Structure formats: structure tokens, C-alpha cells
Amino acid sequence: MDNPFSLQGKIALVTGASYGIGFAIASALANAGAKIVFNDLKQEFVDKGLAAYKAAGIAAIGYVCDVTDEEQVNAMVKQIETEAGVIDILVNNAGIIKRIPMIEMSASEFRQVIDVDLNAPFIVSKAVIPNMIKKGGGKIINICSMMSELGRETVSAYAAAKGGLKMLTRNIASEYGEYNIQCNGIGPGYIATPQTAPLRERQADGSRNPFDAFILAKTPAARWGTPEDLAGPAVFLASSASDFVNGHVLYVDGGILAYIGKQPS
Ligand code: NAP
Ligand code: GCO
């Protein structure tokens, strides 16, 4: 029996993958045999990403592309298909967050988050699905969040986007499953990346950030996740090992969603 987790011969596009979770997922897919293509907003970050992939022994191809811009996305997908081949695996990873109390957030700020975290996965998925169908199938992995299930103060736009992304995941699975396209989500818990750095920064007096202590009390694993914790789940959902898994969000959260939280001592 062939190794069901092998990605040999597959082409994987991971959006926003110069660093952070996207970089870790792309590296894992490469180590499983996939050819990696990625994008970022700025050439500077694409170049930094290419250097990091090279240092990890990964021959990635990088593109400058704003995933909220449908013209840029369609041009990038066409260029990828010319330079590397039809995309077999899409990871919609690019994302932003704005932590602002809802009644202080402008409609423009709200729309910016929705644009990157929800509209962009729609735009990129729409660009790759037609040739996935022609090729006989494909894998789409949307990077959701704890906020696909839970709310908290100051993240209204992000939670609305990630909740919507869970349902977009289910709808792509429903609409294109018959073409052997599996669309699933990964819901990371609290992961130590630049996006969550403000939540972990030490206080002025050197004490731990209260949010840091809060998350540790809410996580059975009693630690923040690392981007590498997402590697195995991503390879699973990108591989033939998950060919009958569709419309599922796999939470990689150390148990947060299962736990009421440690009683304060
Ligand atoms: P990050 O460190 O902020 O990295 C986000 C990446 O997305 C960056 O490379 C960024 O590029 C790129 N990006 C943002 N807007 C873009 C756009 N319009 N077009 C193209 N690229 C764009 O975030 P992260 O922590 O690695 O998170 C990655 C994904 O996981 C996000 O979808 C996030 O919501 C999700 N997530 C994160 C956590 C966590 O705890 N960290 C937990 C659950 C889910 P620039 O560097 O150029 O801005
Ligand atoms: C926050 C965090 C979270 C994480 C992640 C949790 O401000 O609460 O940024 O939103 O990024 O989405 O799964």
C-alpha cells in the first residue's frame, strides 16, 4: 500500500506563507513531497520567505500577490500553472486581525478583516477549483480559528470572518465534493506567531501578560501552540489519507474547546 500521507508530485499553494503558520504548513507539505508555491504582500517578505525555505532545504517559488485582489489572484494562479503546474493543494492561510472594541471599530476596519480572512479564501478557491475539477480532484484547507466557534472582546470582525470561513469550508465541500475535491479547515488554538505576539508580551514591570496566563489556564496542554504543531494535521488533510474527510474543521488547540479552564488558585 502506497504511503497515504505522501504528497509526491503534488503542487501546493500556501497563501501568506513567508513566515508564521503558513511557513510551517508549507514546510511540512514540502517535507511530505509537495512542490511549494507561496505568496505575500511585499517582495521584501517574499524574498525573506524564499531565503527561509532555502535554509530549510526547500525549493519554493514565491509571488507578490494581495489575496483580496481578484485580478492579482487570477494572474498569480495562471502564472503558477504555467511555471509549476495545476495546483493540487490550496491552503488559505493569509489572514489579519484587528483587536478593537466593536463599538470603536470603523466599518472600514471591519471590512478590511472580512476582506482578507473571508473574501480572499473565496477568491483564491474560486480561482483554483476549475482546474482542480479538470485534473480530477484537489484539496482545499482553510485556516479557521478558535474564533470560528467562540467570541471574545475586541475581535468581532475576526470572529465573524472565521465563523464565515467555517461555513465557506462546508459549502465548498458540499458543492464540489462530487469532483473529488475535499475542503476542510484547520482551527489552530493559540499559537505563538507574530500575530499573537501582543498577547504574550511581558508587562512593563516584567510580569507575564495577563492574557498569557489566561490562555495557559484555558489550555489543557498548559502551553501555547507552535506553528509546527499544525504540520501533521496539514499533511493529513492535504493527502489521500483524508480522501473521505470533507467539510470538517480539525481543531488543533491543545484541548481548549473541550475545557472549562483551570480553577484560579
Ligand atoms: P501572521 O504571523 O500575521 O502572518 C499572516 C500572513 O498573512 C503574513 O505573511 C501576511 O503578510 C499575510 N497576509 C496578510 N494579508 C495578506 C494579503 N492581503 N495578501 C497576502 N498575504 C497577506 O499570522 P499567523 O499567526 O501565522 O496566522 C496565519 C493564519 O492562521 C491566519 O489566517 C490567522 O488568522 C490564523 N490563525 C492564527 C492563530 C494564532 O494563534 N497565531 C490561531 C488561529 C488561526 P505580511 O507579512 O506581508 O503582512
Ligand atoms: C486573539 C487571538 C486569536 C488567535 C486565534 C485563536 O486575539 O484572540 O489572536 O484570535 O489568533 O485565532 O484561534
Short mmCIF file of C-alpha atoms and ligand atoms in Angstrom, two decimals:
data_model
loop_
_atom_site.label_atom_id
_atom_site.label_comp_id
_atom_site.label_asym_id
_atom_site.label_seq_id
_atom_site.Cartn_x
_atom_site.Cartn_y
_atom_site.Cartn_z
CA MET A 1 0.00 0.00 0.00
CA ASP A 2 1.43 3.39 -1.02
CA ASN A 3 2.12 5.83 1.81
CA PRO A 4 -1.25 7.64 2.14
CA PHE A 5 0.49 10.68 3.63
CA SER A 6 2.85 11.17 0.69
CA LEU A 7 2.47 14.38 -1.34
CA GLN A 8 4.99 13.40 -4.00
CA GLY A 9 4.22 15.07 -7.33
CA LYS A 10 1.67 17.47 -5.82
CA ILE A 11 1.75 21.26 -6.20
CA ALA A 12 0.71 23.19 -3.09
CA LEU A 13 -0.14 26.90 -2.91
CA VAL A 14 0.01 28.30 0.64
CA THR A 15 -1.09 31.92 0.88
CA GLY A 16 0.72 34.36 3.19
CA ALA A 17 3.46 31.81 3.87
CA SER A 18 6.67 33.85 4.26
CA TYR A 19 6.65 33.06 7.97
CA GLY A 20 4.36 32.02 10.82
CA ILE A 21 1.76 29.29 10.47
CA GLY A 22 1.84 29.42 6.66
CA PHE A 23 5.58 28.83 6.56
CA ALA A 24 5.32 25.87 8.98
CA ILE A 25 2.48 24.29 7.00
CA ALA A 26 4.24 24.82 3.65
CA SER A 27 7.44 23.32 5.06
CA ALA A 28 5.53 20.27 6.28
CA LEU A 29 3.87 19.80 2.88
CA ALA A 30 7.29 20.10 1.22
CA ASN A 31 8.79 17.52 3.58
CA ALA A 32 5.94 15.20 2.55
CA GLY A 33 6.96 15.64 -1.10
CA ALA A 34 4.92 18.58 -2.39
CA LYS A 35 6.28 21.40 -4.55
CA ILE A 36 5.60 24.64 -2.68
CA VAL A 37 4.42 27.93 -4.13
CA PHE A 38 3.51 30.79 -1.82
CA ASN A 39 2.69 34.47 -1.90
CA ASP A 40 3.00 37.52 0.29
CA LEU A 41 2.02 41.16 0.04
CA LYS A 42 5.51 42.55 -0.45
CA GLN A 43 8.58 41.44 -2.40
CA GLU A 44 10.63 42.05 0.74
CA PHE A 45 8.66 39.36 2.58
CA VAL A 46 8.63 37.01 -0.40
CA ASP A 47 12.42 37.29 -0.54
CA LYS A 48 12.74 36.68 3.22
CA GLY A 49 10.46 33.69 2.83
CA LEU A 50 12.45 32.28 -0.09
CA ALA A 51 15.64 32.59 1.99
CA ALA A 52 13.98 30.79 4.91
CA TYR A 53 12.71 27.98 2.68
CA LYS A 54 16.17 27.65 1.10
CA ALA A 55 17.75 27.47 4.54
CA ALA A 56 15.32 24.64 5.29
CA GLY A 57 16.33 22.87 2.07
CA ILE A 58 13.02 23.65 0.36
CA ALA A 59 12.96 24.93 -3.25
CA ALA A 60 9.86 27.12 -3.03
CA ILE A 61 8.53 29.60 -5.58
CA GLY A 62 7.26 32.93 -4.25
CA TYR A 63 4.89 35.52 -5.72
CA VAL A 64 3.85 39.01 -4.69
CA CYS A 65 0.07 38.97 -4.54
CA ASP A 66 -2.65 40.63 -2.45
CA VAL A 67 -5.15 37.81 -1.93
CA THR A 68 -8.02 40.32 -1.64
CA ASP A 69 -7.45 41.46 -5.25
CA GLU A 70 -9.19 39.09 -7.66
CA GLU A 71 -7.19 40.27 -10.69
CA GLN A 72 -3.88 39.71 -8.90
CA VAL A 73 -5.03 36.29 -7.67
CA ASN A 74 -6.17 35.14 -11.11
CA ALA A 75 -2.88 36.33 -12.63
CA MET A 76 -0.87 34.55 -9.91
CA VAL A 77 -2.78 31.27 -10.35
CA LYS A 78 -2.27 31.46 -14.14
CA GLN A 79 1.46 32.12 -13.61
CA ILE A 80 1.73 29.19 -11.18
CA GLU A 81 0.02 26.88 -13.68
CA THR A 82 2.49 27.99 -16.35
CA GLU A 83 5.62 27.82 -14.18
CA ALA A 84 4.83 24.90 -11.87
CA GLY A 85 1.61 23.22 -12.98
CA VAL A 86 -2.02 22.93 -11.88
CA ILE A 87 -2.50 23.44 -8.13
CA ASP A 88 -3.41 20.21 -6.31
CA ILE A 89 -3.46 21.63 -2.76
CA LEU A 90 -4.58 25.11 -1.67
CA VAL A 91 -4.04 26.34 1.88
CA ASN A 92 -5.92 29.60 2.50
CA ASN A 93 -3.67 30.81 5.31
CA ALA A 94 -3.19 34.57 4.76
CA GLY A 95 -5.01 36.48 7.46
CA ILE A 96 -5.12 39.58 9.62
CA ILE A 97 -6.69 40.53 12.93
CA LYS A 98 -7.63 43.91 14.38
CA ARG A 99 -8.22 43.91 18.13
CA ILE A 100 -10.61 46.84 18.65
CA PRO A 101 -13.77 47.03 20.83
CA MET A 102 -16.63 46.65 18.35
CA ILE A 103 -18.32 49.97 19.02
CA GLU A 104 -14.96 51.72 18.49
CA MET A 105 -14.20 49.86 15.25
CA SER A 106 -14.91 51.65 11.97
CA ALA A 107 -16.88 49.91 9.24
CA SER A 108 -13.78 50.21 7.06
CA GLU A 109 -11.64 48.38 9.64
CA PHE A 110 -14.32 45.69 9.95
CA ARG A 111 -14.43 45.30 6.16
CA GLN A 112 -10.62 45.05 5.93
CA VAL A 113 -10.61 42.00 8.21
CA ILE A 114 -13.55 40.38 6.41
CA ASP A 115 -11.78 41.08 3.10
CA VAL A 116 -8.58 39.20 3.98
CA ASP A 117 -9.97 36.48 6.26
CA LEU A 118 -13.16 35.57 4.37
CA ASN A 119 -13.42 37.19 0.93
CA ALA A 120 -9.87 36.20 -0.02
CA PRO A 121 -10.35 32.45 0.65
CA PHE A 122 -13.43 32.69 -1.60
CA ILE A 123 -11.43 34.49 -4.33
CA VAL A 124 -8.45 32.10 -4.26
CA SER A 125 -10.61 28.96 -4.00
CA LYS A 126 -12.73 30.17 -6.94
CA ALA A 127 -9.53 30.65 -8.97
CA VAL A 128 -8.16 27.14 -8.36
CA ILE A 129 -11.28 24.93 -8.33
CA PRO A 130 -11.95 24.84 -12.12
CA ASN A 131 -8.57 23.26 -12.91
CA MET A 132 -8.80 21.01 -9.86
CA ILE A 133 -12.02 19.68 -11.39
CA LYS A 134 -10.31 19.18 -14.79
CA LYS A 135 -7.42 17.42 -13.07
CA GLY A 136 -9.76 15.01 -11.26
CA GLY A 137 -9.71 16.45 -7.78
CA GLY A 138 -7.87 18.52 -5.20
CA LYS A 139 -7.54 19.59 -1.57
CA ILE A 140 -8.50 22.93 -0.04
CA ILE A 141 -7.55 23.69 3.56
CA ASN A 142 -8.92 26.87 5.15
CA ILE A 143 -7.14 28.13 8.25
CA CYS A 144 -10.00 28.85 10.62
CA SER A 145 -9.66 29.64 14.33
CA MET A 146 -11.00 29.15 17.86
CA MET A 147 -13.00 32.19 16.84
CA SER A 148 -14.81 30.06 14.29
CA GLU A 149 -16.58 28.73 17.43
CA LEU A 150 -16.06 31.25 20.23
CA GLY A 151 -16.19 35.02 20.66
CA ARG A 152 -14.19 37.31 22.86
CA GLU A 153 -13.81 41.02 23.45
CA THR A 154 -12.24 43.14 20.66
CA VAL A 155 -12.24 40.52 17.88
CA SER A 156 -15.73 40.93 16.38
CA ALA A 157 -14.57 41.25 12.76
CA TYR A 158 -12.11 38.38 13.07
CA ALA A 159 -14.68 36.07 14.69
CA ALA A 160 -17.30 36.97 12.07
CA ALA A 161 -14.78 36.22 9.30
CA LYS A 162 -13.54 32.96 10.80
CA GLY A 163 -17.09 31.82 11.54
CA GLY A 164 -17.95 32.55 7.95
CA LEU A 165 -14.82 30.71 6.80
CA LYS A 166 -16.03 27.58 8.64
CA MET A 167 -19.28 27.73 6.67
CA LEU A 168 -17.49 28.55 3.39
CA THR A 169 -15.42 25.41 4.05
CA ARG A 170 -18.57 23.34 4.48
CA ASN A 171 -20.14 24.86 1.39
CA ILE A 172 -17.17 24.21 -0.89
CA ALA A 173 -17.14 20.64 0.45
CA SER A 174 -20.85 20.33 -0.35
CA GLU A 175 -20.72 21.91 -3.80
CA TYR A 176 -17.53 20.29 -5.15
CA GLY A 177 -17.23 17.00 -3.28
CA GLU A 178 -18.56 15.13 -6.29
CA TYR A 179 -15.49 16.28 -8.26
CA ASN A 180 -13.18 14.62 -5.73
CA ILE A 181 -12.34 17.95 -4.11
CA GLN A 182 -12.08 17.78 -0.32
CA CYS A 183 -12.36 21.11 1.50
CA ASN A 184 -11.58 21.09 5.22
CA GLY A 185 -10.47 23.56 7.86
CA ILE A 186 -7.75 23.64 10.46
CA GLY A 187 -8.69 25.55 13.62
CA PRO A 188 -5.47 26.43 15.43
CA GLY A 189 -5.70 27.27 19.11
CA TYR A 190 -3.44 29.99 20.48
CA ILE A 191 -0.20 29.73 18.51
CA ALA A 192 3.00 31.68 19.17
CA THR A 193 3.46 33.75 16.00
CA PRO A 194 3.82 37.47 15.21
CA GLN A 195 0.01 37.71 15.09
CA THR A 196 -0.30 36.80 18.77
CA ALA A 197 2.90 38.47 19.96
CA PRO A 198 0.96 41.39 21.54
CA LEU A 199 -0.92 38.85 23.70
CA ARG A 200 2.30 37.35 25.04
CA GLU A 201 4.46 40.42 25.55
CA ARG A 202 5.78 40.92 29.06
CA GLN A 203 4.28 43.77 31.07
CA ALA A 204 6.28 46.94 31.74
CA ASP A 205 7.22 45.55 35.17
CA GLY A 206 8.47 42.33 33.55
CA SER A 207 5.49 40.25 34.73
CA ARG A 208 3.64 37.87 32.46
CA ASN A 209 0.92 39.30 30.21
CA PRO A 210 -2.44 38.53 31.89
CA PHE A 211 -3.73 37.14 28.60
CA ASP A 212 -0.78 34.73 28.51
CA ALA A 213 -1.75 33.38 31.95
CA PHE A 214 -5.41 33.28 30.85
CA ILE A 215 -4.68 31.13 27.82
CA LEU A 216 -2.47 28.75 29.79
CA ALA A 217 -5.35 28.26 32.25
CA LYS A 218 -7.75 27.59 29.37
CA THR A 219 -5.48 25.10 27.61
CA PRO A 220 -5.28 21.51 28.97
CA ALA A 221 -1.86 21.24 27.30
CA ALA A 222 -0.88 24.23 29.51
CA ARG A 223 1.19 25.79 26.74
CA TRP A 224 0.87 27.99 23.66
CA GLY A 225 0.90 26.06 20.41
CA THR A 226 3.75 26.33 17.94
CA PRO A 227 3.33 26.62 14.16
CA GLU A 228 4.96 23.17 13.92
CA ASP A 229 2.02 21.70 15.89
CA LEU A 230 -0.03 22.28 12.74
CA ALA A 231 2.33 20.39 10.43
CA GLY A 232 0.95 16.86 10.86
CA PRO A 233 -2.74 17.88 10.66
CA ALA A 234 -2.00 19.85 7.48
CA VAL A 235 -0.21 16.92 5.81
CA PHE A 236 -3.13 14.67 6.76
CA LEU A 237 -5.74 16.99 5.22
CA ALA A 238 -3.55 17.58 2.13
CA SER A 239 -3.00 13.86 1.49
CA SER A 240 -5.01 10.91 0.20
CA ALA A 241 -5.26 9.75 3.82
CA SER A 242 -8.17 12.22 4.15
CA ASP A 243 -9.95 11.49 0.84
CA PHE A 244 -13.20 10.73 2.69
CA VAL A 245 -12.89 13.65 5.12
CA ASN A 246 -14.85 16.62 3.79
CA GLY A 247 -16.33 19.76 5.34
CA HIS A 248 -14.58 19.13 8.65
CA VAL A 249 -12.74 21.66 10.81
CA LEU A 250 -9.89 19.94 12.64
CA TYR A 251 -9.17 21.92 15.82
CA VAL A 252 -5.50 21.85 16.79
CA ASP A 253 -5.89 23.70 20.07
CA GLY A 254 -4.31 21.65 22.88
CA GLY A 255 -7.85 20.93 24.12
CA ILE A 256 -9.15 24.48 24.64
CA LEU A 257 -12.56 23.77 23.11
CA ALA A 258 -13.02 20.76 25.44
CA TYR A 259 -12.09 22.53 28.68
CA ILE A 260 -13.89 24.94 31.02
CA GLY A 261 -10.50 26.17 32.26
CA LYS A 262 -8.37 25.67 35.34
CA GLN A 263 -9.92 26.96 38.57
CA PRO A 264 -7.98 30.04 39.76
CA SER A 265 -5.69 29.04 42.66
P1 NAP B 1 0.82 36.29 10.79
O1 NAP B 1 2.04 35.93 11.53
O2 NAP B 1 0.19 37.62 11.00
O3 NAP B 1 1.04 36.04 9.20
C1 NAP B 1 -0.03 36.33 8.34
C2 NAP B 1 0.50 36.22 6.93
O4 NAP B 1 -0.57 36.57 6.02
C3 NAP B 1 1.65 37.18 6.66
O5 NAP B 1 2.61 36.56 5.85
C4 NAP B 1 0.97 38.32 5.93
O6 NAP B 1 1.79 39.02 5.04
C5 NAP B 1 -0.06 37.54 5.11
N1 NAP B 1 -1.10 38.42 4.61
C6 NAP B 1 -1.90 39.24 5.32
N2 NAP B 1 -2.73 39.90 4.49
C7 NAP B 1 -2.45 39.49 3.23
C8 NAP B 1 -2.96 39.80 1.93
N3 NAP B 1 -3.93 40.70 1.76
N4 NAP B 1 -2.41 39.18 0.86
C9 NAP B 1 -1.41 38.29 1.02
N5 NAP B 1 -0.87 37.94 2.21
C10 NAP B 1 -1.41 38.54 3.29
O7 NAP B 1 -0.33 35.23 11.13
P2 NAP B 1 -0.24 33.74 11.68
O8 NAP B 1 -0.34 33.74 13.15
O9 NAP B 1 0.86 33.00 11.00
O10 NAP B 1 -1.66 33.22 11.16
C11 NAP B 1 -1.80 32.63 9.88
C12 NAP B 1 -3.26 32.24 9.75
O11 NAP B 1 -3.64 31.46 10.89
C13 NAP B 1 -4.21 33.43 9.75
O12 NAP B 1 -5.31 33.15 8.89
C14 NAP B 1 -4.70 33.50 11.20
O13 NAP B 1 -5.97 34.12 11.28
C15 NAP B 1 -4.77 32.06 11.53
N6 NAP B 1 -4.73 31.72 12.96
C16 NAP B 1 -3.70 32.14 13.73
C17 NAP B 1 -3.67 31.74 15.09
C18 NAP B 1 -2.58 32.15 16.02
O14 NAP B 1 -2.76 31.95 17.26
N7 NAP B 1 -1.47 32.68 15.54
C19 NAP B 1 -4.68 30.93 15.58
C20 NAP B 1 -5.74 30.56 14.74
C21 NAP B 1 -5.74 30.95 13.44
P3 NAP B 1 2.58 40.34 5.53
O15 NAP B 1 3.67 39.84 6.40
O16 NAP B 1 3.07 40.99 4.28
O17 NAP B 1 1.58 41.18 6.28
C1 GCO B 2 -6.98 36.67 19.84
C2 GCO B 2 -6.05 35.76 19.08
C3 GCO B 2 -6.83 34.62 18.48
C4 GCO B 2 -5.89 33.73 17.72
C5 GCO B 2 -6.58 32.57 17.13
C6 GCO B 2 -7.20 31.71 18.14
O1 GCO B 2 -6.78 37.89 19.77
O2 GCO B 2 -7.88 36.14 20.49
O3 GCO B 2 -5.35 36.46 18.08
O4 GCO B 2 -7.83 35.12 17.63
O5 GCO B 2 -5.27 34.42 16.70
O6 GCO B 2 -7.47 32.96 16.13
O7 GCO B 2 -7.62 30.52 17.47
#
